[in-house]
Amino acid sequence: MDTPGNNVNNVNNVNNVNNVAEPVASFLAAVNAHDRQAFRDTFTQDSVVNDWGQVITGRDNIEKWSDTAFVGSQPHFTVERTSTTDGTVTVIGDWRSTHANGPSRFDFDIDGDRITTMTISEG
C-alpha cells in the first residue's frame, strides 16, 4: 500500500528505471552494462556496502570487491519492485551472475547524487 513516505513502484523491465531514484537508476544501468567505472562513480569516497553480512568500506575497496563478486561476475539484475521509505531506496529483483544467483533485495541510502550505503540481502 502506498502511504506518505512510502512510494512503491512495480518495474517489469530493468531498462525502464524511470521510477527509480537517482543515483540508483544509474547504478542499475551500470551493473547490467558491466560498466566498472560507472558503477564506481555512483558511490561516495567513504561508502559502505553490506553484502549479506560482509561489510566493505570505501569506494576503492568496493571496487575491488565488485571486480569478483559484483560487476566482474557478469551480472544481470531484473527489477521486480522498488520503494522509497524515509529516504531509503529499496529495489527487489532477480540477480543472475557467475558469482551468485537468486532473489535479492538492495537497500540504498543516498547523499545527493551518490550512494552512501548499500545493503544486499535476500529478496
Short mmCIF file of C-alpha atoms in Angstrom, two decimals:
data_model
loop_
_atom_site.label_atom_id
_atom_site.label_comp_id
_atom_site.label_asym_id
_atom_site.label_seq_id
_atom_site.Cartn_x
_atom_site.Cartn_y
_atom_site.Cartn_z
CA MET A 1 0.00 0.00 0.00
CA ASP A 2 1.29 3.48 -0.82
CA THR A 3 1.48 5.82 2.13
CA PRO A 4 3.23 9.16 2.53
CA GLY A 5 6.95 8.48 2.70
CA ASN A 6 6.47 5.03 1.20
CA ASN A 7 6.44 5.14 -2.59
CA VAL A 8 6.05 1.70 -4.18
CA ASN A 9 6.55 1.08 -7.90
CA ASN A 10 6.49 -2.06 -9.98
CA VAL A 11 9.17 -2.16 -12.65
CA ASN A 12 8.95 -5.08 -15.05
CA ASN A 13 11.88 -4.20 -17.27
CA VAL A 14 15.28 -3.35 -15.81
CA ASN A 15 15.86 -0.97 -18.71
CA ASN A 16 12.82 1.03 -17.57
CA VAL A 17 14.17 2.51 -14.36
CA ASN A 18 12.39 5.84 -14.72
CA ASN A 19 10.63 5.37 -11.37
CA VAL A 20 13.86 4.58 -9.51
CA ALA A 21 15.58 7.47 -7.77
CA GLU A 22 18.99 8.63 -8.91
CA PRO A 23 21.70 7.57 -8.37
CA VAL A 24 20.14 4.12 -8.01
CA ALA A 25 18.87 4.16 -11.61
CA SER A 26 22.42 4.87 -12.83
CA PHE A 27 23.75 2.16 -10.52
CA LEU A 28 21.34 -0.42 -12.00
CA ALA A 29 22.25 0.59 -15.54
CA ALA A 30 25.97 0.32 -14.74
CA VAL A 31 25.55 -3.12 -13.16
CA ASN A 32 23.68 -4.56 -16.12
CA ALA A 33 26.12 -2.96 -18.59
CA HIS A 34 29.05 -4.40 -16.58
CA ASP A 35 30.47 -0.87 -16.52
CA ARG A 36 33.06 -0.77 -13.72
CA GLN A 37 33.70 2.98 -13.88
CA ALA A 38 30.03 3.98 -13.96
CA PHE A 39 29.39 1.57 -11.03
CA ARG A 40 32.27 3.13 -9.04
CA ASP A 41 31.05 6.64 -9.80
CA THR A 42 27.70 6.03 -8.07
CA PHE A 43 29.39 5.71 -4.64
CA THR A 44 30.84 8.31 -2.27
CA GLN A 45 34.50 8.02 -1.29
CA ASP A 46 33.55 6.55 2.11
CA SER A 47 30.52 4.45 1.09
CA VAL A 48 29.74 1.19 2.84
CA VAL A 49 28.44 -2.00 1.22
CA ASN A 50 26.96 -4.81 3.30
CA ASP A 51 26.80 -7.92 1.11
CA TRP A 52 24.86 -10.48 3.13
CA GLY A 53 26.90 -9.58 6.25
CA GLN A 54 30.25 -8.95 4.56
CA VAL A 55 30.99 -5.26 5.11
CA ILE A 56 33.14 -3.40 2.59
CA THR A 57 34.13 0.20 3.37
CA GLY A 58 35.39 2.83 0.96
CA ARG A 59 34.99 3.22 -2.79
CA ASP A 60 38.37 1.64 -3.60
CA ASN A 61 37.56 -1.48 -1.54
CA ILE A 62 34.05 -1.63 -3.00
CA GLU A 63 35.58 -1.59 -6.47
CA LYS A 64 37.95 -4.47 -5.56
CA TRP A 65 35.05 -6.48 -4.10
CA SER A 66 32.93 -5.73 -7.16
CA ASP A 67 35.60 -6.98 -9.57
CA THR A 68 34.94 -10.52 -8.31
CA ALA A 69 31.56 -10.58 -6.59
CA PHE A 70 29.55 -7.97 -8.44
CA VAL A 71 30.17 -6.16 -11.75
CA GLY A 72 33.05 -8.52 -12.55
CA SER A 73 30.71 -11.51 -12.24
CA GLN A 74 28.84 -10.59 -15.46
CA PRO A 75 25.58 -9.86 -13.62
CA HIS A 76 22.07 -9.29 -14.83
CA PHE A 77 19.56 -7.84 -12.38
CA THR A 78 15.87 -7.79 -13.23
CA VAL A 79 13.96 -5.28 -11.12
CA GLU A 80 10.65 -6.55 -9.78
CA ARG A 81 9.71 -3.90 -7.19
CA THR A 82 11.01 -0.61 -5.87
CA SER A 83 10.06 1.53 -2.91
CA THR A 84 11.30 4.57 -1.04
CA THR A 85 10.75 4.80 2.69
CA ASP A 86 12.22 7.52 4.90
CA GLY A 87 14.92 8.24 2.34
CA THR A 88 15.99 4.62 1.83
CA VAL A 89 15.51 3.32 -1.71
CA THR A 90 14.73 -0.41 -1.86
CA VAL A 91 14.99 -2.45 -5.04
CA ILE A 92 13.91 -6.10 -5.11
CA GLY A 93 14.54 -8.37 -8.04
CA ASP A 94 16.26 -11.38 -9.53
CA TRP A 95 20.07 -11.44 -9.55
CA ARG A 96 21.95 -13.66 -12.00
CA SER A 97 25.75 -13.82 -12.28
CA THR A 98 28.75 -16.15 -12.31
CA HIS A 99 29.15 -15.46 -8.56
CA ALA A 100 25.63 -15.78 -7.10
CA ASN A 101 22.01 -16.18 -8.20
CA GLY A 102 18.59 -15.64 -6.74
CA PRO A 103 16.06 -13.19 -5.38
CA SER A 104 17.83 -10.19 -3.89
CA ARG A 105 16.98 -7.03 -2.01
CA PHE A 106 19.11 -3.90 -2.27
CA ASP A 107 18.62 -1.06 0.24
CA PHE A 108 20.33 2.23 -0.66
CA ASP A 109 20.97 5.35 1.39
CA ILE A 110 21.81 8.35 -0.75
CA ASP A 111 23.55 11.67 -0.26
CA GLY A 112 22.90 13.99 -3.19
CA ASP A 113 23.90 12.15 -6.36
CA ARG A 114 25.88 9.35 -4.68
CA ILE A 115 25.17 6.14 -2.77
CA THR A 116 26.43 6.20 0.83
CA THR A 117 25.32 2.71 1.88
CA MET A 118 24.11 -0.35 0.01
CA THR A 119 22.85 -3.40 1.86
CA ILE A 120 22.26 -6.64 -0.05
CA SER A 121 20.02 -9.33 1.45
CA GLU A 122 17.52 -11.99 0.47
CA GLY A 123 14.71 -10.68 -1.76
#
